[in-house]
Amino acid sequence: MADTSARILRLLSLLEARTEWLGAGLATRLGVSARTLRRDVHTLRELGYPVEAVKGPGGGYRLGSGGKLPPLVLDDDQAIAIAIALQTAPATVVGIDDAVARALTTLRQVMPSRLRAASEAFELTALRNYWEFAAPPIGVATLQAVGAAIRTHRTLRFDYRSPDGRIPDPGEPDFTPPREVEPHHLVVWAGRWYLIASDRRTRKWGTYRVDRIAPRNPAGALFTPMPLTDEDLTRLVIQNPDRGDTVAQWPCRGSATIDLPASVVARWAPGGSVVEHIDEQRCTLTIGGWSWMGVAGLFVTFGSDLYDIEPDELGDALRELAARLRRSQTLTQREVPVRHSTNVPGQYT
């Protein structure tokens, strides 16, 4: 009986892993006859799992929708991966700490002792890296509202917060009326969540920082989604200087004009920086950091001439960096003794 139960769980796991299976292939993977396979499929159906027969040469099976929630069947690597992912999730989404803790506890309760010990070795402690350009965390209610609108193909109305997190009141200089969009994709890039959506009024594509979205209603009018390729998403997020980024709150923040297209700089600029389009060949980049020399070093990585440098502290840091590089070129290279190998492997004279 125990062997039969284990085999049926294995069958269920295989059906979950692939859209369709040939009957002969399933029987081979399970090491059983075609008759035993048919009997096991019948058992799954009696338990409430909609296993459908696939017509065609040789016949086959697939797991349909609408049945009972199958038991979670994970291999060792999958279980460890989920345990790690659960611990890192609260870094970008707020309001799920308790749910994460309960899910992690449930997962570990059903793990074998050897696997539980391995997962506990991955107890993570968050330590501050001062070169992180972290985005503000997102409220779980916001994420649920945006995700539901994408999943159900319904328009989404929302207020868009200003860079300081406020919703400007009517009459304020930065006030904008609520936006109504057709949401298509959620994209996570460089530690930030972005919504890709088509404006309901202008029919133009827009990229919005999810941490700045304040949904007004979770469900609007139905719309027909338009297909977007990976190249489209790259253009709308990675190469897009108008993706709603704001300069991270660092002690030192500087800007300069760069002789590079905004799409190129936006792709490689560190998170927490802002790129502003000037023309097809130039843009303005604003970067924050913990020191002026650090900010200067980030600008240098683009390998381009810099103009309109602000503030003066950034200009001073760039001049000091240039002076240090010139001095390093004048240093005499230290002579290194040459070691000649002998006939004895591993020995030098």
mmCIF file of C-alpha atoms in Angstrom:
data_model
loop_
_atom_site.group_PDB
_atom_site.id
_atom_site.type_symbol
_atom_site.label_atom_id
_atom_site.label_comp_id
_atom_site.label_asym_id
_atom_site.label_seq_id
_atom_site.Cartn_x
_atom_site.Cartn_y
_atom_site.Cartn_z
ATOM 1 C CA MET A 1 0.000 0.000 0.000
ATOM 2 C CA ALA A 2 2.832 2.386 0.859
ATOM 3 C CA ASP A 3 4.465 1.732 -2.518
ATOM 4 C CA THR A 4 1.175 2.425 -4.290
ATOM 5 C CA SER A 5 0.656 5.739 -2.452
ATOM 6 C CA ALA A 6 4.194 6.866 -3.209
ATOM 7 C CA ARG A 7 3.717 5.953 -6.871
ATOM 8 C CA ILE A 8 0.458 7.925 -7.114
ATOM 9 C CA LEU A 9 2.145 10.987 -5.587
ATOM 10 C CA ARG A 10 4.951 10.568 -8.093
ATOM 11 C CA LEU A 11 2.383 10.369 -10.910
ATOM 12 C CA LEU A 12 0.735 13.562 -9.681
ATOM 13 C CA SER A 13 4.116 15.308 -9.551
ATOM 14 C CA LEU A 14 4.890 14.266 -13.140
ATOM 15 C CA LEU A 15 1.487 15.484 -14.371
ATOM 16 C CA GLU A 16 2.124 18.866 -12.722
ATOM 17 C CA ALA A 17 5.551 19.166 -14.326
ATOM 18 C CA ARG A 18 4.467 18.915 -17.974
ATOM 19 C CA THR A 19 1.431 20.007 -19.991
ATOM 20 C CA GLU A 20 0.920 16.606 -21.579
ATOM 21 C CA TRP A 21 2.426 13.128 -21.261
ATOM 22 C CA LEU A 22 2.323 10.160 -23.577
ATOM 23 C CA GLY A 23 0.959 7.164 -21.729
ATOM 24 C CA ALA A 24 3.996 5.071 -22.588
ATOM 25 C CA GLY A 25 6.326 7.794 -21.294
ATOM 26 C CA LEU A 26 4.502 8.052 -17.967
ATOM 27 C CA ALA A 27 4.514 4.274 -17.521
ATOM 28 C CA THR A 28 8.249 4.162 -18.216
ATOM 29 C CA ARG A 29 8.991 6.962 -15.724
ATOM 30 C CA LEU A 30 6.950 5.175 -13.057
ATOM 31 C CA GLY A 31 8.286 1.717 -13.906
ATOM 32 C CA VAL A 32 4.804 0.213 -14.241
ATOM 33 C CA SER A 33 2.683 -1.385 -16.940
ATOM 34 C CA ALA A 34 0.097 0.491 -18.994
ATOM 35 C CA ARG A 35 -2.658 -1.292 -17.047
ATOM 36 C CA THR A 36 -1.235 -0.164 -13.683
ATOM 37 C CA LEU A 37 -0.920 3.386 -15.009
ATOM 38 C CA ARG A 38 -4.603 3.419 -16.005
ATOM 39 C CA ARG A 39 -5.526 2.173 -12.533
ATOM 40 C CA ASP A 40 -3.442 4.899 -10.853
ATOM 41 C CA VAL A 41 -5.012 7.581 -13.069
ATOM 42 C CA HIS A 42 -8.446 6.297 -12.028
ATOM 43 C CA THR A 43 -7.392 6.581 -8.386
ATOM 44 C CA LEU A 44 -6.369 10.218 -8.861
ATOM 45 C CA ARG A 45 -9.723 10.970 -10.486
ATOM 46 C CA GLU A 46 -11.557 9.434 -7.547
ATOM 47 C CA LEU A 47 -9.538 11.692 -5.231
ATOM 48 C CA GLY A 48 -10.772 14.739 -7.141
ATOM 49 C CA TYR A 49 -7.891 15.471 -9.512
ATOM 50 C CA PRO A 50 -9.106 16.147 -13.093
ATOM 51 C CA VAL A 51 -6.749 13.924 -15.091
ATOM 52 C CA GLU A 52 -7.799 14.205 -18.729
ATOM 53 C CA ALA A 53 -7.124 11.676 -21.474
ATOM 54 C CA VAL A 54 -5.330 13.031 -24.555
ATOM 55 C CA LYS A 55 -6.322 11.534 -27.876
ATOM 56 C CA GLY A 56 -3.779 10.766 -30.562
ATOM 57 C CA PRO A 57 -1.151 8.177 -31.480
ATOM 58 C CA GLY A 58 -0.395 6.217 -28.335
ATOM 59 C CA GLY A 59 -2.712 8.341 -26.191
ATOM 60 C CA GLY A 60 -1.691 10.296 -23.151
ATOM 61 C CA TYR A 61 -2.746 12.276 -20.097
ATOM 62 C CA ARG A 62 -2.765 15.822 -18.765
ATOM 63 C CA LEU A 63 -3.809 17.442 -15.494
ATOM 64 C CA GLY A 64 -6.854 19.645 -16.050
ATOM 65 C CA SER A 65 -7.958 22.661 -14.033
ATOM 66 C CA GLY A 66 -10.688 23.058 -11.465
ATOM 67 C CA GLY A 67 -9.874 20.136 -9.216
ATOM 68 C CA LYS A 68 -8.599 19.970 -5.679
ATOM 69 C CA LEU A 69 -5.393 21.753 -4.799
ATOM 70 C CA PRO A 70 -2.689 19.109 -5.266
ATOM 71 C CA PRO A 71 -0.288 18.445 -2.430
ATOM 72 C CA LEU A 72 2.941 20.391 -2.711
ATOM 73 C CA VAL A 73 5.615 18.054 -4.025
ATOM 74 C CA LEU A 74 9.099 19.585 -3.912
ATOM 75 C CA ASP A 75 12.566 18.205 -4.398
ATOM 76 C CA ASP A 76 15.382 19.248 -2.048
ATOM 77 C CA ASP A 77 16.634 22.140 -4.174
ATOM 78 C CA GLN A 78 13.117 23.541 -4.641
ATOM 79 C CA ALA A 79 12.404 23.476 -0.913
ATOM 80 C CA ILE A 80 15.655 25.309 -0.103
ATOM 81 C CA ALA A 81 14.970 27.864 -2.849
ATOM 82 C CA ILE A 82 11.496 28.611 -1.455
ATOM 83 C CA ALA A 83 12.853 28.952 2.090
ATOM 84 C CA ILE A 84 15.423 31.512 0.907
ATOM 85 C CA ALA A 85 12.882 33.391 -1.231
ATOM 86 C CA LEU A 86 10.452 33.638 1.677
ATOM 87 C CA GLN A 87 13.111 35.233 3.858
ATOM 88 C CA THR A 88 14.080 37.831 1.251
ATOM 89 C CA ALA A 89 10.530 38.778 0.175
ATOM 90 C CA PRO A 90 9.830 41.344 2.953
ATOM 91 C CA ALA A 91 12.742 43.477 1.717
ATOM 92 C CA THR A 92 10.629 44.836 -1.151
ATOM 93 C CA VAL A 93 7.045 44.196 -0.007
ATOM 94 C CA VAL A 94 5.646 45.353 3.341
ATOM 95 C CA GLY A 95 2.702 43.853 5.180
ATOM 96 C CA ILE A 96 3.556 40.202 4.555
ATOM 97 C CA ASP A 97 6.017 39.558 7.393
ATOM 98 C CA ASP A 98 3.535 37.491 9.420
ATOM 99 C CA ALA A 99 2.392 35.519 6.370
ATOM 100 C CA VAL A 100 6.012 34.854 5.405
ATOM 101 C CA ALA A 101 6.844 33.629 8.915
ATOM 102 C CA ARG A 102 3.830 31.294 8.943
ATOM 103 C CA ALA A 103 4.591 29.941 5.473
ATOM 104 C CA LEU A 104 8.221 29.313 6.423
ATOM 105 C CA THR A 105 7.139 27.514 9.593
ATOM 106 C CA THR A 106 4.661 25.356 7.653
ATOM 107 C CA LEU A 107 7.278 24.480 5.060
ATOM 108 C CA ARG A 108 9.810 23.428 7.676
ATOM 109 C CA GLN A 109 7.261 21.334 9.559
ATOM 110 C CA VAL A 110 6.776 19.065 6.542
ATOM 111 C CA MET A 111 10.458 18.870 5.630
ATOM 112 C CA PRO A 112 12.472 15.754 6.458
ATOM 113 C CA SER A 113 14.896 16.377 9.339
ATOM 114 C CA ARG A 114 17.968 16.431 7.083
ATOM 115 C CA LEU A 115 16.342 19.028 4.798
ATOM 116 C CA ARG A 116 15.058 21.093 7.739
ATOM 117 C CA ALA A 117 18.616 21.301 9.054
ATOM 118 C CA ALA A 118 19.841 22.416 5.635
ATOM 119 C CA SER A 119 17.172 25.137 5.390
ATOM 120 C CA GLU A 120 18.007 26.430 8.859
ATOM 121 C CA ALA A 121 21.583 26.905 7.681
ATOM 122 C CA PHE A 122 20.145 29.604 5.405
ATOM 123 C CA GLU A 123 18.743 31.759 8.213
ATOM 124 C CA LEU A 124 19.261 35.193 6.703
ATOM 125 C CA THR A 125 20.121 38.377 8.559
ATOM 126 C CA ALA A 126 19.730 41.643 6.651
ATOM 127 C CA LEU A 127 22.795 43.869 6.982
ATOM 128 C CA ARG A 128 23.054 47.317 5.415
ATOM 129 C CA ASN A 129 25.265 47.615 2.352
ATOM 130 C CA TYR A 130 26.067 51.293 1.934
ATOM 131 C CA TRP A 131 26.185 50.975 -1.834
ATOM 132 C CA GLU A 132 22.627 49.693 -2.001
ATOM 133 C CA PHE A 133 20.191 51.999 -3.782
ATOM 134 C CA ALA A 134 17.113 50.416 -2.284
ATOM 135 C CA ALA A 135 13.589 51.473 -3.283
ATOM 136 C CA PRO A 136 10.881 52.097 -0.694
ATOM 137 C CA PRO A 137 9.026 48.850 0.112
ATOM 138 C CA ILE A 138 5.604 48.286 -1.471
ATOM 139 C CA GLY A 139 2.408 47.761 0.491
ATOM 140 C CA VAL A 140 0.969 44.309 -0.072
ATOM 141 C CA ALA A 141 -2.498 45.817 -0.710
ATOM 142 C CA THR A 142 -1.065 47.897 -3.573
ATOM 143 C CA LEU A 143 0.653 44.872 -5.058
ATOM 144 C CA GLN A 144 -2.538 42.830 -4.812
ATOM 145 C CA ALA A 145 -4.633 45.554 -6.465
ATOM 146 C CA VAL A 146 -2.197 46.000 -9.347
ATOM 147 C CA GLY A 147 -1.731 42.251 -9.807
ATOM 148 C CA ALA A 148 -5.485 41.612 -9.782
ATOM 149 C CA ALA A 149 -6.067 44.300 -12.432
ATOM 150 C CA ILE A 150 -3.418 42.715 -14.671
ATOM 151 C CA ARG A 151 -4.771 39.206 -14.149
ATOM 152 C CA THR A 152 -8.437 40.122 -14.797
ATOM 153 C CA HIS A 153 -7.705 42.580 -17.646
ATOM 154 C CA ARG A 154 -9.428 45.504 -15.912
ATOM 155 C CA THR A 155 -8.422 49.149 -15.970
ATOM 156 C CA LEU A 156 -6.725 50.616 -12.920
ATOM 157 C CA ARG A 157 -7.242 54.132 -11.532
ATOM 158 C CA PHE A 158 -4.602 55.460 -9.175
ATOM 159 C CA ASP A 159 -2.966 58.544 -7.750
ATOM 160 C CA TYR A 160 0.748 58.775 -8.441
ATOM 161 C CA ARG A 161 2.756 59.907 -5.455
ATOM 162 C CA SER A 162 5.412 62.581 -5.746
ATOM 163 C CA PRO A 163 9.052 61.545 -5.209
ATOM 164 C CA ASP A 164 8.746 62.381 -1.489
ATOM 165 C CA GLY A 165 5.808 59.972 -1.112
ATOM 166 C CA ARG A 166 2.969 62.528 -0.944
ATOM 167 C CA ILE A 167 -0.177 62.693 -3.059
ATOM 168 C CA PRO A 168 -0.243 66.362 -4.141
ATOM 169 C CA ASP A 169 -3.503 68.222 -3.534
ATOM 170 C CA PRO A 170 -5.323 70.121 -6.320
ATOM 171 C CA GLY A 171 -3.727 73.523 -6.731
ATOM 172 C CA GLU A 172 -0.216 72.370 -5.846
ATOM 173 C CA PRO A 173 2.386 72.807 -8.620
ATOM 174 C CA ASP A 174 3.044 69.057 -8.954
ATOM 175 C CA PHE A 175 -0.621 67.983 -8.818
ATOM 176 C CA THR A 176 -1.795 65.561 -11.512
ATOM 177 C CA PRO A 177 -5.306 64.100 -11.782
ATOM 178 C CA PRO A 178 -5.786 60.387 -11.079
ATOM 179 C CA ARG A 179 -4.517 58.171 -13.881
ATOM 180 C CA GLU A 180 -6.540 55.502 -15.596
ATOM 181 C CA VAL A 181 -4.491 52.834 -17.348
ATOM 182 C CA GLU A 182 -4.741 49.391 -18.871
ATOM 183 C CA PRO A 183 -2.175 47.405 -16.852
ATOM 184 C CA HIS A 184 -0.199 44.735 -18.690
ATOM 185 C CA HIS A 185 2.959 43.690 -16.810
ATOM 186 C CA LEU A 186 4.711 43.844 -13.463
ATOM 187 C CA VAL A 187 8.486 43.975 -13.893
ATOM 188 C CA VAL A 188 11.101 43.758 -11.141
ATOM 189 C CA TRP A 189 14.445 45.260 -12.106
ATOM 190 C CA ALA A 190 17.366 46.573 -10.022
ATOM 191 C CA GLY A 191 15.412 46.074 -6.809
ATOM 192 C CA ARG A 192 12.393 48.067 -7.992
ATOM 193 C CA TRP A 193 8.888 47.098 -9.100
ATOM 194 C CA TYR A 194 7.503 48.694 -12.261
ATOM 195 C CA LEU A 195 4.040 48.605 -13.815
ATOM 196 C CA ILE A 196 3.861 48.616 -17.619
ATOM 197 C CA ALA A 197 0.522 50.076 -18.696
ATOM 198 C CA SER A 198 -1.224 51.838 -21.573
ATOM 199 C CA ASP A 199 -2.809 55.191 -20.737
ATOM 200 C CA ARG A 200 -6.549 54.955 -21.252
ATOM 201 C CA ARG A 201 -6.800 58.506 -22.642
ATOM 202 C CA THR A 202 -3.629 59.015 -24.690
ATOM 203 C CA ARG A 203 -3.129 55.335 -25.684
ATOM 204 C CA LYS A 204 0.577 55.732 -24.924
ATOM 205 C CA TRP A 205 2.671 53.214 -23.013
ATOM 206 C CA GLY A 206 3.889 54.283 -19.600
ATOM 207 C CA THR A 207 6.205 52.901 -16.929
ATOM 208 C CA TYR A 208 5.229 53.530 -13.303
ATOM 209 C CA ARG A 209 7.048 52.829 -10.037
ATOM 210 C CA VAL A 210 4.698 50.573 -8.061
ATOM 211 C CA ASP A 211 5.863 52.032 -4.725
ATOM 212 C CA ARG A 212 4.449 55.397 -5.889
ATOM 213 C CA ILE A 213 1.046 54.012 -6.947
ATOM 214 C CA ALA A 214 -1.988 54.598 -4.691
ATOM 215 C CA PRO A 215 -4.878 52.590 -6.221
ATOM 216 C CA ARG A 216 -8.315 54.208 -6.174
ATOM 217 C CA ASN A 217 -10.343 51.171 -7.219
ATOM 218 C CA PRO A 218 -9.209 47.576 -7.653
ATOM 219 C CA ALA A 219 -11.394 46.811 -10.668
ATOM 220 C CA GLY A 220 -12.416 49.002 -13.598
ATOM 221 C CA ALA A 221 -13.658 48.367 -17.129
ATOM 222 C CA LEU A 222 -12.550 45.291 -19.043
ATOM 223 C CA PHE A 223 -9.944 45.721 -21.785
ATOM 224 C CA THR A 224 -8.228 43.510 -24.349
ATOM 225 C CA PRO A 225 -4.509 43.121 -23.522
ATOM 226 C CA MET A 226 -1.924 43.736 -26.213
ATOM 227 C CA PRO A 227 1.062 41.399 -26.625
ATOM 228 C CA LEU A 228 4.430 42.708 -25.441
ATOM 229 C CA THR A 229 7.740 41.039 -26.249
ATOM 230 C CA ASP A 230 10.842 40.874 -24.058
ATOM 231 C CA GLU A 231 12.314 43.586 -26.293
ATOM 232 C CA ASP A 232 9.310 45.792 -25.545
ATOM 233 C CA LEU A 233 9.771 45.342 -21.806
ATOM 234 C CA THR A 234 13.486 46.096 -22.079
ATOM 235 C CA ARG A 235 12.702 49.305 -23.959
ATOM 236 C CA LEU A 236 10.006 50.354 -21.494
ATOM 237 C CA VAL A 237 11.994 49.619 -18.327
ATOM 238 C CA ILE A 238 15.735 49.077 -18.689
ATOM 239 C CA GLN A 239 16.338 51.577 -21.486
ATOM 240 C CA ASN A 240 13.672 54.046 -20.393
ATOM 241 C CA PRO A 241 14.887 57.193 -18.591
ATOM 242 C CA ASP A 242 11.242 58.110 -17.810
ATOM 243 C CA ARG A 243 10.529 55.107 -15.599
ATOM 244 C CA GLY A 244 9.776 57.216 -12.520
ATOM 245 C CA ASP A 245 13.073 56.749 -10.693
ATOM 246 C CA THR A 246 14.096 59.249 -8.045
ATOM 247 C CA VAL A 247 17.513 59.969 -6.590
ATOM 248 C CA ALA A 248 18.239 57.891 -3.514
ATOM 249 C CA GLN A 249 18.602 59.805 -0.257
ATOM 250 C CA TRP A 250 22.379 59.889 0.108
ATOM 251 C CA PRO A 251 24.657 62.459 1.798
ATOM 252 C CA CYS A 252 26.168 63.387 -1.581
ATOM 253 C CA ARG A 253 24.184 63.870 -4.781
ATOM 254 C CA GLY A 254 25.564 65.290 -8.013
ATOM 255 C CA SER A 255 24.650 65.667 -11.665
ATOM 256 C CA ALA A 256 26.405 66.165 -14.999
ATOM 257 C CA THR A 257 25.666 66.129 -18.701
ATOM 258 C CA ILE A 258 27.027 63.049 -20.494
ATOM 259 C CA ASP A 259 27.709 62.604 -24.210
ATOM 260 C CA LEU A 260 25.694 59.397 -24.387
ATOM 261 C CA PRO A 261 22.054 58.637 -25.308
ATOM 262 C CA ALA A 262 19.647 58.522 -22.382
ATOM 263 C CA SER A 263 18.623 54.957 -23.247
ATOM 264 C CA VAL A 264 22.244 53.778 -22.877
ATOM 265 C CA VAL A 265 22.849 55.596 -19.599
ATOM 266 C CA ALA A 266 19.496 54.445 -18.175
ATOM 267 C CA ARG A 267 20.456 50.831 -18.854
ATOM 268 C CA TRP A 268 23.740 51.005 -16.929
ATOM 269 C CA ALA A 269 23.164 53.721 -14.333
ATOM 270 C CA PRO A 270 23.057 52.398 -10.754
ATOM 271 C CA GLY A 271 19.693 52.064 -9.078
ATOM 272 C CA GLY A 272 18.658 55.225 -7.285
ATOM 273 C CA SER A 273 19.923 57.521 -10.059
ATOM 274 C CA VAL A 274 17.924 59.682 -12.469
ATOM 275 C CA VAL A 275 18.491 60.072 -16.212
ATOM 276 C CA GLU A 276 16.996 63.026 -18.105
ATOM 277 C CA HIS A 277 16.857 63.126 -21.902
ATOM 278 C CA ILE A 278 18.397 66.193 -23.599
ATOM 279 C CA ASP A 279 18.705 65.094 -27.239
ATOM 280 C CA GLU A 280 19.594 61.965 -29.188
ATOM 281 C CA GLN A 281 23.249 62.064 -28.087
ATOM 282 C CA ARG A 282 23.181 63.678 -24.630
ATOM 283 C CA CYS A 283 21.491 63.307 -21.277
ATOM 284 C CA THR A 284 21.791 64.498 -17.685
ATOM 285 C CA LEU A 285 22.615 61.930 -15.008
ATOM 286 C CA THR A 286 22.077 62.473 -11.279
ATOM 287 C CA ILE A 287 23.700 60.033 -8.856
ATOM 288 C CA GLY A 288 23.803 59.760 -5.068
ATOM 289 C CA GLY A 289 26.466 58.180 -2.898
ATOM 290 C CA TRP A 290 28.025 58.195 0.542
ATOM 291 C CA SER A 291 31.035 60.297 -0.556
ATOM 292 C CA TRP A 292 31.829 62.750 -3.355
ATOM 293 C CA MET A 293 34.738 60.593 -4.481
ATOM 294 C CA GLY A 294 32.369 57.641 -4.731
ATOM 295 C CA VAL A 295 29.914 59.651 -6.843
ATOM 296 C CA ALA A 296 32.785 60.826 -9.058
ATOM 297 C CA GLY A 297 33.914 57.226 -9.559
ATOM 298 C CA LEU A 298 30.442 56.219 -10.728
ATOM 299 C CA PHE A 299 30.431 58.984 -13.331
ATOM 300 C CA VAL A 300 33.868 57.908 -14.571
ATOM 301 C CA THR A 301 32.611 54.381 -15.314
ATOM 302 C CA PHE A 302 30.647 55.731 -18.303
ATOM 303 C CA GLY A 303 33.900 56.685 -20.058
ATOM 304 C CA SER A 304 32.439 59.893 -21.477
ATOM 305 C CA ASP A 305 33.170 63.626 -21.250
ATOM 306 C CA LEU A 306 31.215 65.432 -18.552
ATOM 307 C CA TYR A 307 29.728 68.948 -18.712
ATOM 308 C CA ASP A 308 27.590 71.182 -16.482
ATOM 309 C CA ILE A 309 28.885 69.438 -13.362
ATOM 310 C CA GLU A 310 26.993 70.261 -10.179
ATOM 311 C CA PRO A 311 27.602 70.952 -7.347
ATOM 312 C CA ASP A 312 31.131 72.280 -6.920
ATOM 313 C CA GLU A 313 31.976 69.424 -4.543
ATOM 314 C CA LEU A 314 31.481 66.922 -7.363
ATOM 315 C CA GLY A 315 33.735 68.962 -9.654
ATOM 316 C CA ASP A 316 36.427 69.056 -6.953
ATOM 317 C CA ALA A 317 36.181 65.276 -6.495
ATOM 318 C CA LEU A 318 36.497 64.672 -10.244
ATOM 319 C CA ARG A 319 39.601 66.909 -10.434
ATOM 320 C CA GLU A 320 41.150 65.122 -7.456
ATOM 321 C CA LEU A 321 40.392 61.762 -9.030
ATOM 322 C CA ALA A 322 41.972 62.887 -12.315
ATOM 323 C CA ALA A 323 45.085 64.076 -10.452
ATOM 324 C CA ARG A 324 45.411 60.738 -8.684
ATOM 325 C CA LEU A 325 45.134 58.864 -11.978
ATOM 326 C CA ARG A 326 47.815 61.074 -13.550
ATOM 327 C CA ARG A 327 50.137 60.469 -10.588
ATOM 328 C CA SER A 328 49.599 56.729 -10.877
ATOM 329 C CA GLN A 329 50.768 56.850 -14.495
ATOM 330 C CA THR A 330 54.085 58.414 -13.503
ATOM 331 C CA LEU A 331 54.924 55.797 -10.900
ATOM 332 C CA THR A 332 57.711 53.455 -11.933
ATOM 333 C CA GLN A 333 56.464 49.922 -12.269
ATOM 334 C CA ARG A 334 57.902 47.787 -9.503
ATOM 335 C CA GLU A 335 60.334 45.199 -10.806
ATOM 336 C CA VAL A 336 59.189 41.659 -10.208
ATOM 337 C CA PRO A 337 61.830 38.913 -10.160
ATOM 338 C CA VAL A 338 61.368 36.316 -12.886
ATOM 339 C CA ARG A 339 61.184 32.765 -11.692
ATOM 340 C CA HIS A 340 62.560 30.122 -14.030
ATOM 341 C CA SER A 341 61.165 26.649 -13.757
ATOM 342 C CA THR A 342 63.522 23.725 -13.300
ATOM 343 C CA ASN A 343 63.056 20.158 -14.421
ATOM 344 C CA VAL A 344 61.407 19.378 -11.088
ATOM 345 C CA PRO A 345 57.652 20.123 -11.215
ATOM 346 C CA GLY A 346 56.550 22.708 -8.659
ATOM 347 C CA GLN A 347 60.104 24.026 -7.924
ATOM 348 C CA TYR A 348 61.513 27.400 -8.976
ATOM 349 C CA THR A 349 64.894 29.111 -8.797
#
